[in-house]
Coordinates of C-alpha atoms in Angstrom, one line a residue:
Chain A
M1 CA 18.4 46.4 73.8
P2 CA 19.8 47.3 70.2
D3 CA 21.2 51.0 69.8
L4 CA 18.7 52.8 67.7
A5 CA 21.1 55.5 67.4
L6 CA 23.4 53.6 65.3
S7 CA 20.6 52.4 62.2
S8 CA 20.1 53.6 58.6
A9 CA 18.0 56.4 60.7
A10 CA 20.5 57.9 62.4
T11 CA 22.2 61.5 61.8
A12 CA 25.6 61.9 60.6
L13 CA 26.4 63.3 64.0
Q14 CA 25.1 60.4 66.2
I15 CA 27.6 57.9 64.5
R16 CA 30.7 60.0 64.6
R17 CA 29.5 60.5 68.3
A18 CA 29.1 56.8 69.0
S19 CA 32.7 56.4 67.1
R20 CA 34.3 59.0 69.2
A21 CA 32.7 57.3 72.4
G22 CA 33.9 53.8 71.4
V23 CA 30.4 52.6 71.1
L24 CA 30.5 51.9 67.4
T25 CA 33.7 49.7 66.1
G26 CA 32.1 47.9 63.3
H27 CA 31.7 49.0 59.8
T28 CA 29.4 51.7 58.8
S29 CA 27.6 50.3 55.8
G30 CA 24.1 50.8 55.8
L31 CA 24.4 53.4 58.9
A32 CA 23.0 57.0 58.5
A33 CA 22.2 55.8 54.9
A34 CA 21.1 59.2 53.6
H35 CA 24.6 60.8 54.2
V36 CA 28.0 60.9 52.0
Q37 CA 30.5 58.5 53.8
A38 CA 34.3 59.1 52.9
N39 CA 37.3 57.1 52.6
L40 CA 40.3 58.7 54.4
A41 CA 43.8 58.7 53.3
I42 CA 45.5 60.9 56.5
L43 CA 49.7 61.9 55.3
P44 CA 52.5 63.9 56.4
A45 CA 52.5 67.2 55.0
A46 CA 55.8 66.0 53.1
Q47 CA 54.0 63.5 50.7
A48 CA 50.4 65.4 50.7
A49 CA 51.5 67.5 47.4
D50 CA 52.3 64.5 45.5
F51 CA 48.9 62.8 46.8
Q52 CA 47.0 65.4 46.1
R53 CA 48.6 65.3 42.6
F54 CA 47.6 61.7 42.2
C55 CA 44.0 62.4 43.3
D56 CA 43.7 65.0 40.7
L57 CA 45.3 62.8 38.1
N58 CA 42.9 59.9 38.5
P59 CA 39.7 61.3 39.8
Q60 CA 37.4 58.8 39.0
A61 CA 39.2 56.3 41.6
C62 CA 40.1 59.1 44.0
P63 CA 37.4 62.1 43.7
L64 CA 38.5 64.7 46.8
L65 CA 35.3 65.5 48.9
A66 CA 37.8 67.5 51.3
V67 CA 41.6 68.0 52.0
T68 CA 42.8 69.7 55.1
S69 CA 45.4 71.7 56.3
P70 CA 48.4 70.3 58.0
G71 CA 47.2 69.5 61.5
D72 CA 43.7 70.1 61.4
T73 CA 41.4 67.4 63.2
A74 CA 38.0 69.1 62.0
V75 CA 36.4 69.7 58.4
P76 CA 33.8 72.2 58.7
A77 CA 33.1 71.3 54.9
L78 CA 32.0 67.6 56.1
G79 CA 30.7 68.1 59.3
A80 CA 29.9 70.0 62.4
D81 CA 31.6 68.7 65.6
L82 CA 33.9 66.4 63.7
D83 CA 37.1 65.1 65.3
L84 CA 39.3 63.3 62.5
R85 CA 41.2 61.4 65.3
S86 CA 38.3 59.7 67.2
D87 CA 35.2 59.7 64.7
V88 CA 35.9 56.9 62.2
P89 CA 35.1 53.5 63.8
R90 CA 38.4 51.8 63.2
Y91 CA 41.9 52.9 61.7
R92 CA 44.8 51.5 60.1
V93 CA 48.4 52.9 61.4
W94 CA 51.4 52.2 58.6
R95 CA 54.9 52.5 58.8
D96 CA 57.2 51.8 55.9
G97 CA 54.2 50.0 54.4
E98 CA 53.6 47.8 57.3
L99 CA 50.4 47.5 59.4
V100 CA 51.4 48.4 62.7
D101 CA 48.2 49.4 64.7
E102 CA 44.3 48.9 64.0
P103 CA 43.0 51.7 66.8
N104 CA 39.6 53.0 67.6
D105 CA 41.0 56.3 67.9
V106 CA 44.6 57.8 66.6
G107 CA 44.9 60.2 69.3
R108 CA 48.0 59.0 70.3
W109 CA 49.4 58.6 66.6
W110 CA 48.3 62.3 65.7
R111 CA 50.8 64.9 64.4
D112 CA 51.0 68.4 63.4
D113 CA 52.0 68.1 59.7
L114 CA 49.2 65.3 59.3
V115 CA 47.0 66.3 56.2
T116 CA 43.6 64.4 55.7
F117 CA 42.4 63.6 52.0
A118 CA 38.6 62.6 52.3
I119 CA 37.7 60.4 48.9
G120 CA 34.3 59.7 48.0
C121 CA 32.7 56.1 48.5
S122 CA 30.9 54.1 46.3
F123 CA 28.4 53.6 49.3
S124 CA 26.8 57.2 47.9
F125 CA 26.3 56.0 44.4
E126 CA 24.9 52.4 45.6
H127 CA 22.3 54.4 47.4
A128 CA 21.2 56.5 44.6
L129 CA 21.1 52.9 42.5
L130 CA 18.8 51.2 45.2
A131 CA 16.8 54.5 45.0
E132 CA 16.1 54.0 41.5
G133 CA 14.8 50.5 41.7
I134 CA 18.3 49.1 40.7
A135 CA 18.9 45.9 42.6
L136 CA 22.7 45.1 44.0
R137 CA 23.1 41.5 44.2
H138 CA 26.2 42.1 47.0
V139 CA 23.6 44.3 49.2
E140 CA 21.0 41.5 48.8
Q141 CA 23.2 39.1 49.7
G142 CA 25.0 41.1 52.7
R143 CA 28.4 40.7 51.2
N144 CA 31.0 43.1 50.3
V145 CA 31.4 44.1 46.8
A146 CA 33.6 42.2 44.6
M147 CA 37.0 44.4 43.5
Y148 CA 39.8 43.6 41.4
R149 CA 43.4 45.0 40.4
S150 CA 42.9 45.8 36.9
A151 CA 45.1 46.5 34.4
I152 CA 43.9 50.1 33.6
P153 CA 47.0 51.7 34.7
T154 CA 46.6 55.1 37.1
R155 CA 48.5 58.3 36.2
A156 CA 51.8 58.4 38.6
A157 CA 52.6 61.2 40.9
G158 CA 55.6 61.2 43.0
P159 CA 55.7 57.8 44.7
F160 CA 52.2 56.9 44.0
H161 CA 51.2 54.8 41.4
G162 CA 49.9 51.1 40.8
P163 CA 46.7 49.9 39.0
T164 CA 43.1 51.1 39.1
V165 CA 41.4 48.9 41.3
V166 CA 37.8 48.4 40.2
S167 CA 34.6 47.1 42.1
M168 CA 31.9 45.0 39.9
R169 CA 28.3 44.7 40.1
P170 CA 26.6 42.4 37.9
L171 CA 23.5 43.9 36.1
R172 CA 21.3 43.4 33.4
A173 CA 22.0 45.5 30.0
A174 CA 18.6 47.8 30.7
D175 CA 19.9 48.6 34.6
A176 CA 23.5 48.9 33.1
I177 CA 22.3 51.8 31.1
R178 CA 20.5 53.4 33.9
A179 CA 23.2 53.0 36.2
V180 CA 25.6 54.4 33.5
Q181 CA 23.2 57.6 33.8
I182 CA 22.8 57.9 37.5
T183 CA 26.3 57.6 38.4
S184 CA 27.5 59.8 35.7
R185 CA 25.7 62.8 37.6
L186 CA 27.9 61.5 40.9
P187 CA 31.5 62.5 39.7
Q188 CA 32.3 63.5 43.6
V189 CA 31.6 59.7 44.4
H190 CA 33.7 57.6 41.2
G191 CA 31.3 58.5 38.6
A192 CA 30.2 56.4 35.5
P193 CA 31.7 53.0 35.2
L194 CA 35.2 52.4 33.3
H195 CA 34.1 49.3 31.9
I196 CA 31.4 47.0 31.2
G197 CA 31.5 43.6 29.6
D198 CA 34.7 41.0 29.1
P199 CA 36.5 41.7 32.0
S200 CA 39.6 40.2 30.4
L201 CA 39.9 43.3 28.2
I202 CA 40.6 45.1 31.6
G203 CA 43.3 42.4 32.8
I204 CA 40.6 40.4 34.8
H205 CA 41.1 36.8 34.4
D206 CA 38.8 34.9 36.7
L207 CA 35.6 37.1 38.2
A208 CA 35.2 34.5 40.8
R209 CA 38.7 35.5 42.3
P210 CA 38.3 39.2 43.5
D211 CA 41.6 40.6 45.2
Y212 CA 39.4 42.3 47.8
G213 CA 35.7 41.9 49.1
D214 CA 33.7 38.6 48.0
A215 CA 33.0 36.8 44.8
I216 CA 29.5 37.9 43.3
E217 CA 27.4 35.3 41.3
L218 CA 27.3 36.8 37.4
R219 CA 24.1 35.5 35.6
P220 CA 24.0 34.5 31.9
D221 CA 21.3 37.4 31.2
E222 CA 24.0 39.9 32.9
L223 CA 26.5 42.2 32.3
P224 CA 29.4 42.7 34.5
V225 CA 29.7 46.6 35.5
F226 CA 32.9 48.0 36.7
W227 CA 33.5 51.3 38.7
A228 CA 36.8 52.6 39.7
C229 CA 37.2 52.1 43.3
G230 CA 38.6 53.8 46.4
V231 CA 40.7 50.8 47.3
T232 CA 43.0 52.4 44.4
P233 CA 44.6 55.3 46.5
Q234 CA 44.7 52.5 49.5
A235 CA 47.0 50.4 47.1
A236 CA 48.8 53.3 45.8
I237 CA 49.8 54.2 49.4
A238 CA 50.6 51.0 50.0
T239 CA 53.4 50.5 47.2
A240 CA 54.6 53.7 48.0
R241 CA 55.3 52.4 51.3
L242 CA 55.3 55.8 53.2
P243 CA 57.7 56.5 56.1
F244 CA 53.8 57.0 58.3
C245 CA 50.4 57.5 57.3
I246 CA 47.0 56.5 58.6
T247 CA 43.9 55.4 57.0
H248 CA 40.5 54.3 58.0
A249 CA 40.2 50.5 57.9
P250 CA 38.4 48.8 55.0
G251 CA 34.4 49.7 55.5
H252 CA 34.8 51.8 58.5
M253 CA 34.3 54.9 56.9
L254 CA 34.0 58.8 58.0
V255 CA 30.1 59.5 58.1
T256 CA 29.7 63.1 56.9
D257 CA 26.9 65.7 57.2
L258 CA 26.8 65.8 53.1
L259 CA 23.7 64.5 52.1
N260 CA 23.8 61.9 49.2
R261 CA 21.0 63.6 47.3
E262 CA 23.1 66.9 47.5
L263 CA 25.6 65.2 45.5
L264 CA 22.8 64.8 42.9
G265 CA 21.6 68.2 43.2
H266 CA 18.5 67.7 44.1
Chain B
M1 CA 30.5 70.9 -11.7
P2 CA 29.0 69.9 -8.3
D3 CA 26.3 71.5 -6.6
L4 CA 28.0 73.1 -3.5
A5 CA 24.6 73.9 -2.0
L6 CA 24.0 70.3 -1.8
S7 CA 27.0 69.7 0.7
S8 CA 27.0 69.3 4.6
A9 CA 27.7 72.8 5.1
A10 CA 24.4 73.5 3.1
T11 CA 21.5 75.2 4.8
A12 CA 18.5 73.0 5.9
L13 CA 16.4 75.9 3.4
Q14 CA 19.0 75.4 0.5
I15 CA 18.5 71.5 1.1
R16 CA 14.9 71.8 1.1
R17 CA 14.5 74.2 -1.9
A18 CA 16.8 71.4 -3.8
S19 CA 14.1 69.1 -2.7
R20 CA 11.4 71.4 -4.0
A21 CA 12.8 72.0 -7.3
G22 CA 13.7 68.4 -8.1
V23 CA 17.1 69.1 -8.0
L24 CA 17.9 66.6 -5.0
T25 CA 16.2 63.3 -5.2
G26 CA 18.8 61.4 -3.4
H27 CA 19.3 60.6 0.4
T28 CA 20.2 63.6 2.9
S29 CA 22.7 61.4 4.9
G30 CA 25.6 63.8 5.5
L31 CA 23.8 67.0 4.0
A32 CA 23.6 70.1 6.0
A33 CA 25.3 68.2 9.1
A34 CA 24.3 70.6 11.7
H35 CA 20.7 70.4 11.4
V36 CA 18.3 67.8 12.7
Q37 CA 16.5 65.7 10.3
A38 CA 13.5 64.2 10.5
N39 CA 11.3 60.8 9.6
L40 CA 8.0 61.7 8.4
A41 CA 4.5 59.7 8.8
I42 CA 1.8 61.4 7.1
L43 CA -1.7 60.0 8.0
P44 CA -5.2 60.8 7.6
A45 CA -6.9 62.4 10.7
A46 CA -8.9 59.3 11.0
Q47 CA -5.7 57.4 12.2
A48 CA -3.8 60.1 14.0
A49 CA -5.0 60.3 17.1
D50 CA -4.3 56.6 17.8
F51 CA -0.5 57.3 16.0
Q52 CA -0.2 60.3 18.3
R53 CA -0.7 57.6 21.3
F54 CA 1.7 54.9 19.9
C55 CA 4.1 57.7 19.7
D56 CA 3.6 59.1 23.1
L57 CA 3.6 55.5 24.4
N58 CA 7.2 54.5 22.4
P59 CA 9.0 57.7 23.0
Q60 CA 12.1 56.1 22.4
A61 CA 11.2 54.5 18.9
C62 CA 8.9 57.5 18.2
P63 CA 10.4 60.9 19.8
L64 CA 7.8 63.4 18.2
L65 CA 9.4 66.7 17.1
A66 CA 6.4 68.1 15.5
V67 CA 2.6 67.4 15.0
T68 CA 0.6 69.4 12.3
S69 CA -3.2 70.1 12.3
P70 CA -5.2 68.4 9.5
G71 CA -4.0 69.4 6.1
D72 CA -1.1 71.6 7.1
T73 CA 1.9 71.9 4.5
A74 CA 3.9 74.2 6.3
V75 CA 5.7 73.7 10.1
P76 CA 6.8 76.7 11.3
A77 CA 8.4 75.4 14.4
L78 CA 10.4 72.8 12.2
G79 CA 11.6 75.7 9.5
A80 CA 10.8 78.7 7.7
D81 CA 9.5 78.4 3.8
L82 CA 8.9 74.7 4.4
D83 CA 6.2 72.7 2.3
L84 CA 5.7 69.1 3.3
R85 CA 4.7 68.1 -0.4
S86 CA 7.6 68.7 -1.7
D87 CA 10.7 69.2 0.6
V88 CA 11.8 65.6 1.1
P89 CA 13.6 64.4 -1.7
R90 CA 11.6 61.1 -2.2
Y91 CA 8.5 59.6 -0.7
R92 CA 6.2 56.6 -0.7
V93 CA 2.7 56.7 -1.0
W94 CA 0.9 53.5 0.6
R95 CA -2.8 52.7 -0.1
D96 CA -4.0 49.6 2.2
G97 CA -0.3 48.9 3.1
E98 CA 1.1 48.3 -0.1
L99 CA 3.4 50.9 -1.9
V100 CA 1.8 52.5 -4.6
D101 CA 4.2 55.3 -5.5
E102 CA 7.4 56.6 -4.8
P103 CA 7.3 60.4 -6.1
N104 CA 9.8 63.2 -5.4
D105 CA 6.8 65.7 -4.6
V106 CA 3.3 64.5 -3.2
G107 CA 1.2 67.2 -4.4
R108 CA -0.9 65.2 -6.3
W109 CA -1.5 63.1 -3.5
W110 CA -2.4 65.6 -0.9
R111 CA -5.5 65.7 1.1
D112 CA -6.8 68.1 3.7
D113 CA -7.3 65.8 6.4
L114 CA -3.3 64.7 6.2
V115 CA -1.8 65.0 9.7
T116 CA 1.7 65.4 9.5
F117 CA 3.8 63.6 12.6
A118 CA 8.0 64.7 12.2
I119 CA 9.6 62.2 14.2
G120 CA 13.7 62.2 15.6
C121 CA 16.1 60.7 13.5
S122 CA 19.8 58.9 14.8
F123 CA 21.6 61.3 12.3
S124 CA 21.4 63.8 14.7
F125 CA 23.1 61.5 17.9
E126 CA 25.5 59.9 15.2
H127 CA 26.3 64.0 14.8
A128 CA 26.9 64.0 18.5
L129 CA 28.9 61.0 19.0
L130 CA 31.2 61.6 15.9
A131 CA 31.5 65.1 17.1
E132 CA 32.7 63.6 20.9
G133 CA 35.2 61.7 18.6
I134 CA 33.1 57.9 18.8
A135 CA 33.9 56.4 15.8
L136 CA 31.2 55.0 14.1
R137 CA 32.5 52.1 11.5
H138 CA 28.9 51.9 9.1
V139 CA 29.9 55.7 8.7
E140 CA 33.5 55.0 8.3
Q141 CA 32.6 52.1 5.8
G142 CA 29.9 54.3 4.0
R143 CA 27.2 52.2 4.6
N144 CA 23.9 52.3 6.4
V145 CA 23.1 51.3 10.1
A146 CA 22.2 47.6 10.9
M147 CA 18.8 47.6 11.9
Y148 CA 16.6 44.5 13.6
R149 CA 13.2 43.7 14.5
S150 CA 13.9 43.3 18.3
A151 CA 11.7 41.1 20.7
I152 CA 11.0 44.3 22.8
P153 CA 7.3 45.0 21.8
T154 CA 6.0 48.6 21.5
R155 CA 3.1 49.2 23.4
A156 CA 0.1 49.2 21.0
A157 CA -2.4 52.2 20.4
G158 CA -5.7 51.3 17.8
P159 CA -4.1 49.5 14.7
F160 CA -0.6 50.3 15.8
H161 CA 1.5 47.7 17.2
G162 CA 4.3 45.5 16.8
P163 CA 8.6 45.0 17.9
T164 CA 10.5 47.6 18.6
V165 CA 13.1 48.0 15.6
V166 CA 16.7 48.7 17.1
S167 CA 19.7 50.2 15.3
M168 CA 23.2 48.4 16.2
R169 CA 26.4 50.3 16.3
P170 CA 29.8 48.4 17.7
L171 CA 31.5 50.1 20.0
R172 CA 34.4 49.7 22.5
A173 CA 33.0 49.5 26.3
A174 CA 34.7 53.0 27.1
D175 CA 33.0 54.7 24.3
A176 CA 29.5 52.3 24.9
I177 CA 29.6 54.2 28.3
R178 CA 30.3 57.7 26.9
A179 CA 28.0 57.0 24.3
V180 CA 25.1 56.2 26.9
Q181 CA 25.9 59.7 28.4
I182 CA 26.0 61.4 25.2
T183 CA 22.5 60.2 23.8
S184 CA 21.2 60.2 27.0
R185 CA 20.9 63.7 26.6
L186 CA 19.0 63.5 23.0
P187 CA 15.8 62.1 24.1
Q188 CA 14.0 64.0 20.7
V189 CA 16.1 61.9 18.9
H190 CA 16.1 58.3 20.6
G191 CA 17.8 58.9 23.7
A192 CA 19.8 56.2 25.7
P193 CA 20.4 52.8 24.2
L194 CA 17.8 50.1 24.7
H195 CA 20.5 47.5 25.2
I196 CA 24.1 46.8 25.1
G197 CA 25.5 43.3 25.1
D198 CA 24.2 39.9 23.9
P199 CA 21.6 40.0 21.2
S200 CA 19.8 37.0 21.9
L201 CA 18.4 38.3 25.1
I202 CA 16.5 40.8 23.0
G203 CA 15.8 38.1 20.1
I204 CA 18.1 38.9 17.7
H205 CA 19.9 35.6 16.7
D206 CA 22.1 36.7 14.0
L207 CA 23.9 39.8 14.0
A208 CA 24.9 39.1 10.3
R209 CA 21.8 38.9 9.1
P210 CA 20.1 42.6 9.6
D211 CA 16.2 43.1 9.1
Y212 CA 17.2 46.6 7.4
G213 CA 20.2 48.3 6.5
D214 CA 23.9 46.7 6.1
A215 CA 25.5 44.0 8.3
I216 CA 28.4 45.8 10.3
E217 CA 31.3 44.0 11.9
L218 CA 31.8 43.3 15.1
R219 CA 34.9 42.9 16.7
P220 CA 36.0 40.7 19.8
D221 CA 36.7 44.0 22.0
E222 CA 33.5 45.6 20.9
L223 CA 30.0 45.4 22.7
P224 CA 27.0 45.3 20.5
V225 CA 24.9 48.8 21.4
F226 CA 21.2 48.9 20.2
W227 CA 19.3 51.9 20.3
A228 CA 15.3 52.3 19.5
C229 CA 15.2 53.3 15.8
G230 CA 12.8 55.2 13.7
V231 CA 11.8 52.2 11.4
T232 CA 9.6 51.4 14.4
P233 CA 6.7 53.5 13.5
Q234 CA 7.1 52.7 9.6
A235 CA 6.7 49.0 10.6
A236 CA 4.0 49.8 12.8
I237 CA 2.3 51.7 10.2
A238 CA 3.1 49.0 7.7
T239 CA 1.5 46.5 10.2
A240 CA -1.5 48.8 10.6
R241 CA -2.2 48.4 6.6
L242 CA -3.7 52.0 6.6
P243 CA -6.1 52.9 3.8
F244 CA -3.7 55.5 2.9
C245 CA -0.7 57.3 4.1
I246 CA 2.4 58.9 3.2
T247 CA 6.1 58.4 4.6
H248 CA 9.8 59.8 3.5
A249 CA 11.7 57.1 1.6
P250 CA 14.2 55.6 4.0
G251 CA 17.2 57.6 4.3
H252 CA 15.6 60.7 2.4
M253 CA 14.7 63.1 5.6
L254 CA 12.8 66.4 5.9
V255 CA 16.0 68.7 6.6
T256 CA 14.6 70.8 9.6
D257 CA 15.9 74.3 10.4
L258 CA 16.6 72.8 14.2
L259 CA 20.3 72.7 14.9
N260 CA 21.5 69.4 16.4
R261 CA 23.3 71.5 18.8
E262 CA 20.2 72.9 20.3
L263 CA 18.7 69.1 21.0
L264 CA 21.8 69.1 23.4
G265 CA 21.1 72.5 25.2
H266 CA 24.0 74.3 24.2

């Protein structure tokens, strides 16, 4: 019998508790669909100020939803009864830039100097696009979105630098225009597109070979529309080869109590 | 000595009085630049209800700023001391769809059954784009914007029907995205673009041969961005071959007391 608690209609707290209990270990796409999901970057306080500056300098790629004090395991602004050590279905633990563990719980890795950055995620703006009747092919096809390392540089801060990673969704022009309108109202989850049209103008030479995610067909009557992507901070963290850090595993997000419609202000 | 009253810094009333006195007979582009300019369509009451419906059905092409009662020669909502018979520098008078006069004053043609429609004009959104630092090539080159009869049909009302006429401005993608954001906030002056990219998708097969205005170069790193254009209602009126009507001459607009920044709500 399927666990009805782990559905699009679940509450955010049900999803977090299922992660905490080890019942949910898969990705969170489509779960508790009304709720904002967040990318996590958990860094030692020694690197936190630089990373905060990196996010502030690159707000479209790294829109901050919340930042904790060192050692905090709760984030009341994002949810009641929320434990950062266990409420994500799968984490990644890094030492000197190398992946050393991929646990469902990071209690054994936790440190009192860890600062957590919760960063907005495109699931929220995709929810808004779908709610406005704009079809998204990768969603229809059950694939991951196509992502590329673009030639658009981020603005560096301390050890954090690198390319802006962009996600691409193929849209017909009228939908691309509406998508600009809708996502412009959602700066906390990447905001408006960075680029529309010719991929080579932003250093992408083969749409069929994304750097992350799945290739998605572009039809002759469509424009490729590119948004800044939450993989950008992950790539910058990897480049920085920090002595220690924790991130969520791709697609395994923190489900917050925030509602997507609250981001739209209605 | 140039008439300093007829400049970008002039008041709307100075421009209207100069038209009324026959001092200003040329186009109004760039004059009283802070002010909203309007397309005029002046029709007998017998056709006015159909034309109002045509505008309501096609608001991006025909955004109504004001509609008078039959016979009104003033429009307090658009300006104090405003006379619709004389305050446009040049009019066109039509009988059975044929141009019969191009006077600077339509007092001798005026009738008590004439209803005036004031329709928003792209000068206002161009002003907003320029104010945000988006360069417009046709403005830089002192040319008229390129306009095309697209394959996007208008929604018909009574005798009024025909293609949506669109204006095209070449923009790089980042500026095209900002232009969508800016013009989306200006529904009274055509609002957001109708199309971006491949012209053939909206039935335009040669950008170098516009149906109205001047051809404008499209560079390899640019997208053509298409907006609904105030020539659409003029084309629909011509197609309808009304027994009688009056319009402004192209580029010779009614300068109103409304401020462009008021349209933006700030």
